[in-house]
Amino acid sequence: MKRYLSVMMLLVCSVALFAQQEVTRFLGIPVDGEKSEMIQKLKEKGFKNDAYNKDALVGNFNGSEVKVFIDTNNDKVCRIMVCDANLMNAGDIRIRFNTLCRQFQKNEKYIPASSSDYTLSEEEDISYEMTVNHKRYEAGYYQRPAADFSNEITTILQDKYSEEVLKNPTEEQQKEMVEIAASYMFDKYSNNFVWFMIHEFYGEYYIAMYYENRYNMPNGEDL
């Protein structure tokens, strides 16, 4: 019995450790660690220093020329921002925005953060809505963790319920188990967030994409 409990505790601790390792990735690189390390890894992917902005890297991403910025919190990378290097008109930005929406939608690595259709219709007057109504055009997706967490969820349930209960749970206990599993998975997904939006610059437009590791984001710890 003691050996069984020791193994269970080891598994639970492993889950907690692994959760911190499963963070958002940009080009396969974890959005984590020190900024200098991230810069080096991006340079290995072909990005170079921007001659006009010391805080940016330039390169090609998803078929477009982009500028990449790295945000940190407490000396840890928490966000990668990827901006179009070239401005475009309202018609072209609609096409680009819709193309990105469809690419994310069919990519199995992502789950839409909303059930709404993010794509923009031909009738949408982007220029008017952004200038007059200050409307934001954005779309968000959860990046699926690379791992299968079914074993981890099983471990958590085994830690909370006896073997007898797990074999024959009541209706109320079944509901609790579903809520525990859903909460665990939501935590894994919601902290791995990728979103993008249209920005305006003197009558022209560009898209900025944000790869966020919300484990590293400010959480009021400095208040």
Short mmCIF file of C-alpha atoms in Angstrom, two decimals:
data_model
loop_
_atom_site.label_atom_id
_atom_site.label_comp_id
_atom_site.label_asym_id
_atom_site.label_seq_id
_atom_site.Cartn_x
_atom_site.Cartn_y
_atom_site.Cartn_z
CA MET A 1 0.00 0.00 0.00
CA LYS A 2 2.83 2.40 0.89
CA ARG A 3 4.59 1.59 -2.39
CA TYR A 4 1.34 2.26 -4.29
CA LEU A 5 0.89 5.65 -2.63
CA SER A 6 4.52 6.59 -3.31
CA VAL A 7 4.12 5.81 -7.00
CA MET A 8 0.90 7.83 -7.15
CA MET A 9 2.56 10.85 -5.56
CA LEU A 10 5.47 10.59 -7.99
CA LEU A 11 3.06 10.57 -10.93
CA VAL A 12 1.19 13.62 -9.63
CA CYS A 13 4.46 15.53 -9.20
CA SER A 14 5.48 14.54 -12.72
CA VAL A 15 2.22 15.96 -14.05
CA ALA A 16 2.87 19.31 -12.38
CA LEU A 17 6.40 19.45 -13.78
CA PHE A 18 5.32 18.43 -17.27
CA ALA A 19 2.60 21.07 -17.31
CA GLN A 20 5.26 23.78 -17.11
CA GLN A 21 7.14 22.23 -20.05
CA GLU A 22 4.13 22.15 -22.37
CA VAL A 23 4.12 25.77 -23.47
CA THR A 24 3.23 27.60 -26.67
CA ARG A 25 5.67 27.07 -29.51
CA PHE A 26 6.67 29.35 -32.35
CA LEU A 27 8.31 27.54 -35.27
CA GLY A 28 8.76 24.62 -32.90
CA ILE A 29 10.61 26.78 -30.35
CA PRO A 30 9.08 27.00 -26.85
CA VAL A 31 8.03 30.56 -25.99
CA ASP A 32 10.03 30.44 -22.79
CA GLY A 33 13.49 30.97 -21.34
CA GLU A 34 15.77 33.98 -21.65
CA LYS A 35 15.44 36.53 -24.45
CA SER A 36 19.04 36.04 -25.61
CA GLU A 37 18.40 32.31 -26.02
CA MET A 38 15.23 32.97 -28.02
CA ILE A 39 17.06 35.40 -30.32
CA GLN A 40 19.74 32.82 -30.99
CA LYS A 41 17.19 30.11 -31.78
CA LEU A 42 15.32 32.42 -34.15
CA LYS A 43 18.55 33.31 -35.92
CA GLU A 44 19.15 29.60 -36.40
CA LYS A 45 15.78 29.55 -38.18
CA GLY A 46 17.00 32.22 -40.59
CA PHE A 47 15.91 35.46 -38.91
CA LYS A 48 18.32 38.40 -38.84
CA ASN A 49 18.71 41.65 -36.94
CA ASP A 50 16.56 44.50 -38.25
CA ALA A 51 18.85 47.27 -39.53
CA TYR A 52 16.30 49.93 -38.53
CA ASN A 53 15.03 48.59 -35.18
CA LYS A 54 17.38 47.02 -32.65
CA ASP A 55 14.45 45.35 -30.85
CA ALA A 56 13.28 43.42 -33.92
CA LEU A 57 14.34 40.50 -36.08
CA VAL A 58 13.35 40.20 -39.73
CA GLY A 59 12.68 37.17 -41.85
CA ASN A 60 10.08 35.10 -43.65
CA PHE A 61 7.17 33.43 -41.88
CA ASN A 62 4.24 31.58 -43.46
CA GLY A 63 5.11 33.01 -46.86
CA SER A 64 5.31 36.66 -45.77
CA GLU A 65 8.09 39.05 -44.83
CA VAL A 66 7.76 39.81 -41.12
CA LYS A 67 9.30 41.57 -38.16
CA VAL A 68 9.54 39.60 -34.91
CA PHE A 69 9.50 41.14 -31.43
CA ILE A 70 10.12 39.32 -28.15
CA ASP A 71 8.32 40.30 -24.92
CA THR A 72 9.54 39.22 -21.50
CA ASN A 73 8.25 39.20 -17.95
CA ASN A 74 10.69 38.80 -15.04
CA ASP A 75 13.42 37.99 -17.57
CA LYS A 76 11.40 35.15 -19.11
CA VAL A 77 10.01 35.18 -22.64
CA CYS A 78 6.22 35.38 -22.48
CA ARG A 79 5.19 36.47 -25.99
CA ILE A 80 6.41 36.45 -29.57
CA MET A 81 4.86 39.16 -31.77
CA VAL A 82 5.05 38.65 -35.53
CA CYS A 83 4.16 41.71 -37.65
CA ASP A 84 3.78 42.02 -41.40
CA ALA A 85 6.75 43.96 -42.73
CA ASN A 86 4.73 45.38 -45.63
CA LEU A 87 1.58 47.51 -45.38
CA MET A 88 -1.46 46.84 -47.57
CA ASN A 89 -4.86 48.32 -48.44
CA ALA A 90 -8.18 47.36 -46.85
CA GLY A 91 -9.10 44.88 -49.60
CA ASP A 92 -5.79 43.02 -49.37
CA ILE A 93 -5.81 42.95 -45.57
CA ARG A 94 -9.26 41.33 -45.63
CA ILE A 95 -7.93 38.60 -47.90
CA ARG A 96 -4.88 38.08 -45.68
CA PHE A 97 -6.97 37.99 -42.50
CA ASN A 98 -9.41 35.46 -43.98
CA THR A 99 -6.58 33.32 -45.32
CA LEU A 100 -5.02 33.13 -41.85
CA CYS A 101 -8.38 32.22 -40.32
CA ARG A 102 -8.80 29.33 -42.76
CA GLN A 103 -5.22 28.16 -42.25
CA PHE A 104 -5.66 28.03 -38.49
CA GLN A 105 -9.10 26.44 -38.82
CA LYS A 106 -7.80 23.45 -40.79
CA ASN A 107 -4.58 23.10 -38.79
CA GLU A 108 -4.97 20.22 -36.32
CA LYS A 109 -2.54 21.90 -33.91
CA TYR A 110 -5.16 24.54 -33.06
CA ILE A 111 -8.64 24.85 -31.59
CA PRO A 112 -10.67 28.06 -32.13
CA ALA A 113 -11.18 30.06 -28.93
CA SER A 114 -14.70 30.90 -30.09
CA SER A 115 -17.44 29.14 -32.01
CA SER A 116 -17.93 32.31 -34.07
CA ASP A 117 -16.76 32.55 -37.66
CA TYR A 118 -13.80 34.94 -37.64
CA THR A 119 -13.69 35.51 -41.40
CA LEU A 120 -14.73 38.90 -42.81
CA SER A 121 -17.37 39.34 -45.51
CA GLU A 122 -16.89 41.40 -48.66
CA GLU A 123 -19.45 43.89 -47.29
CA GLU A 124 -17.37 44.66 -44.20
CA ASP A 125 -16.02 48.21 -44.44
CA ILE A 126 -12.81 47.72 -42.51
CA SER A 127 -11.57 51.27 -42.93
CA TYR A 128 -14.80 52.87 -41.67
CA GLU A 129 -15.30 50.44 -38.79
CA MET A 130 -11.76 50.82 -37.48
CA THR A 131 -11.58 54.59 -37.91
CA VAL A 132 -15.08 55.61 -36.78
CA ASN A 133 -16.23 52.77 -34.52
CA HIS A 134 -12.77 51.70 -33.32
CA LYS A 135 -13.66 48.10 -34.11
CA ARG A 136 -11.07 45.39 -33.48
CA TYR A 137 -10.66 42.60 -36.00
CA GLU A 138 -9.03 39.66 -34.28
CA ALA A 139 -9.09 35.86 -34.09
CA GLY A 140 -7.80 33.57 -31.35
CA TYR A 141 -6.82 29.91 -31.14
CA TYR A 142 -5.58 27.51 -28.50
CA GLN A 143 -2.46 25.63 -29.49
CA ARG A 144 -2.84 21.96 -28.64
CA PRO A 145 -0.13 20.67 -26.29
CA ALA A 146 2.07 18.10 -27.98
CA ALA A 147 1.37 15.46 -25.33
CA ASP A 148 -1.63 13.22 -24.70
CA PHE A 149 -2.82 14.07 -21.19
CA SER A 150 -5.17 11.11 -20.76
CA ASN A 151 -2.70 9.32 -18.46
CA GLU A 152 -2.22 12.46 -16.38
CA ILE A 153 -5.97 12.93 -15.99
CA THR A 154 -6.31 9.28 -14.96
CA THR A 155 -3.64 9.82 -12.34
CA ILE A 156 -5.43 12.86 -10.91
CA LEU A 157 -8.71 10.94 -10.70
CA GLN A 158 -6.98 7.99 -9.04
CA ASP A 159 -5.56 10.36 -6.47
CA LYS A 160 -8.99 11.78 -5.65
CA TYR A 161 -11.18 8.67 -5.82
CA SER A 162 -10.87 5.11 -4.60
CA GLU A 163 -10.60 2.25 -7.06
CA GLU A 164 -14.09 1.16 -6.09
CA VAL A 165 -15.56 4.60 -6.86
CA LEU A 166 -13.72 4.77 -10.19
CA LYS A 167 -15.17 1.41 -11.20
CA ASN A 168 -18.72 2.26 -10.18
CA PRO A 169 -19.21 6.03 -9.74
CA THR A 170 -22.53 7.64 -8.96
CA GLU A 171 -24.05 10.10 -11.41
CA GLU A 172 -22.82 12.99 -9.28
CA GLN A 173 -19.30 11.54 -9.12
CA GLN A 174 -19.28 11.08 -12.89
CA LYS A 175 -20.16 14.75 -13.28
CA GLU A 176 -17.34 15.73 -10.92
CA MET A 177 -14.86 13.61 -12.90
CA VAL A 178 -15.87 15.23 -16.18
CA GLU A 179 -15.46 18.69 -14.61
CA ILE A 180 -12.00 17.78 -13.27
CA ALA A 181 -10.88 16.50 -16.68
CA ALA A 182 -12.35 19.52 -18.49
CA SER A 183 -10.70 21.96 -16.07
CA TYR A 184 -7.33 20.24 -16.45
CA MET A 185 -7.46 20.32 -20.25
CA PHE A 186 -8.71 23.91 -20.37
CA ASP A 187 -5.72 24.97 -18.27
CA LYS A 188 -3.36 23.26 -20.71
CA TYR A 189 -5.05 24.82 -23.74
CA SER A 190 -5.80 28.32 -22.42
CA ASN A 191 -2.20 29.00 -21.43
CA ASN A 192 -1.04 28.16 -24.97
CA PHE A 193 -2.73 30.97 -26.85
CA VAL A 194 -2.14 32.30 -30.37
CA TRP A 195 -4.10 35.21 -31.78
CA PHE A 196 -3.83 37.86 -34.47
CA MET A 197 -5.44 41.17 -35.33
CA ILE A 198 -5.50 43.90 -37.96
CA HIS A 199 -3.63 47.13 -37.19
CA GLU A 200 -3.98 50.43 -39.04
CA PHE A 201 -1.07 52.75 -39.86
CA TYR A 202 -1.82 56.01 -41.67
CA GLY A 203 -4.58 54.54 -43.79
CA GLU A 204 -2.84 51.25 -44.54
CA TYR A 205 -2.95 47.97 -42.69
CA TYR A 206 -0.91 45.07 -41.39
CA ILE A 207 -1.51 41.98 -39.26
CA ALA A 208 0.26 41.22 -36.00
CA MET A 209 0.27 37.68 -34.62
CA TYR A 210 0.89 36.91 -30.95
CA TYR A 211 2.25 33.60 -29.65
CA GLU A 212 1.68 33.74 -25.90
CA ASN A 213 2.96 31.59 -23.08
CA ARG A 214 0.50 32.66 -20.40
CA TYR A 215 2.36 30.73 -17.71
CA ASN A 216 4.98 33.49 -17.95
CA MET A 217 2.57 36.42 -18.21
CA PRO A 218 2.18 38.89 -15.30
CA ASN A 219 -0.33 37.57 -12.79
CA GLY A 220 -0.37 40.33 -10.21
CA GLU A 221 2.70 39.02 -8.43
CA ASP A 222 4.28 42.48 -8.38
CA LEU A 223 1.28 44.25 -6.87
#
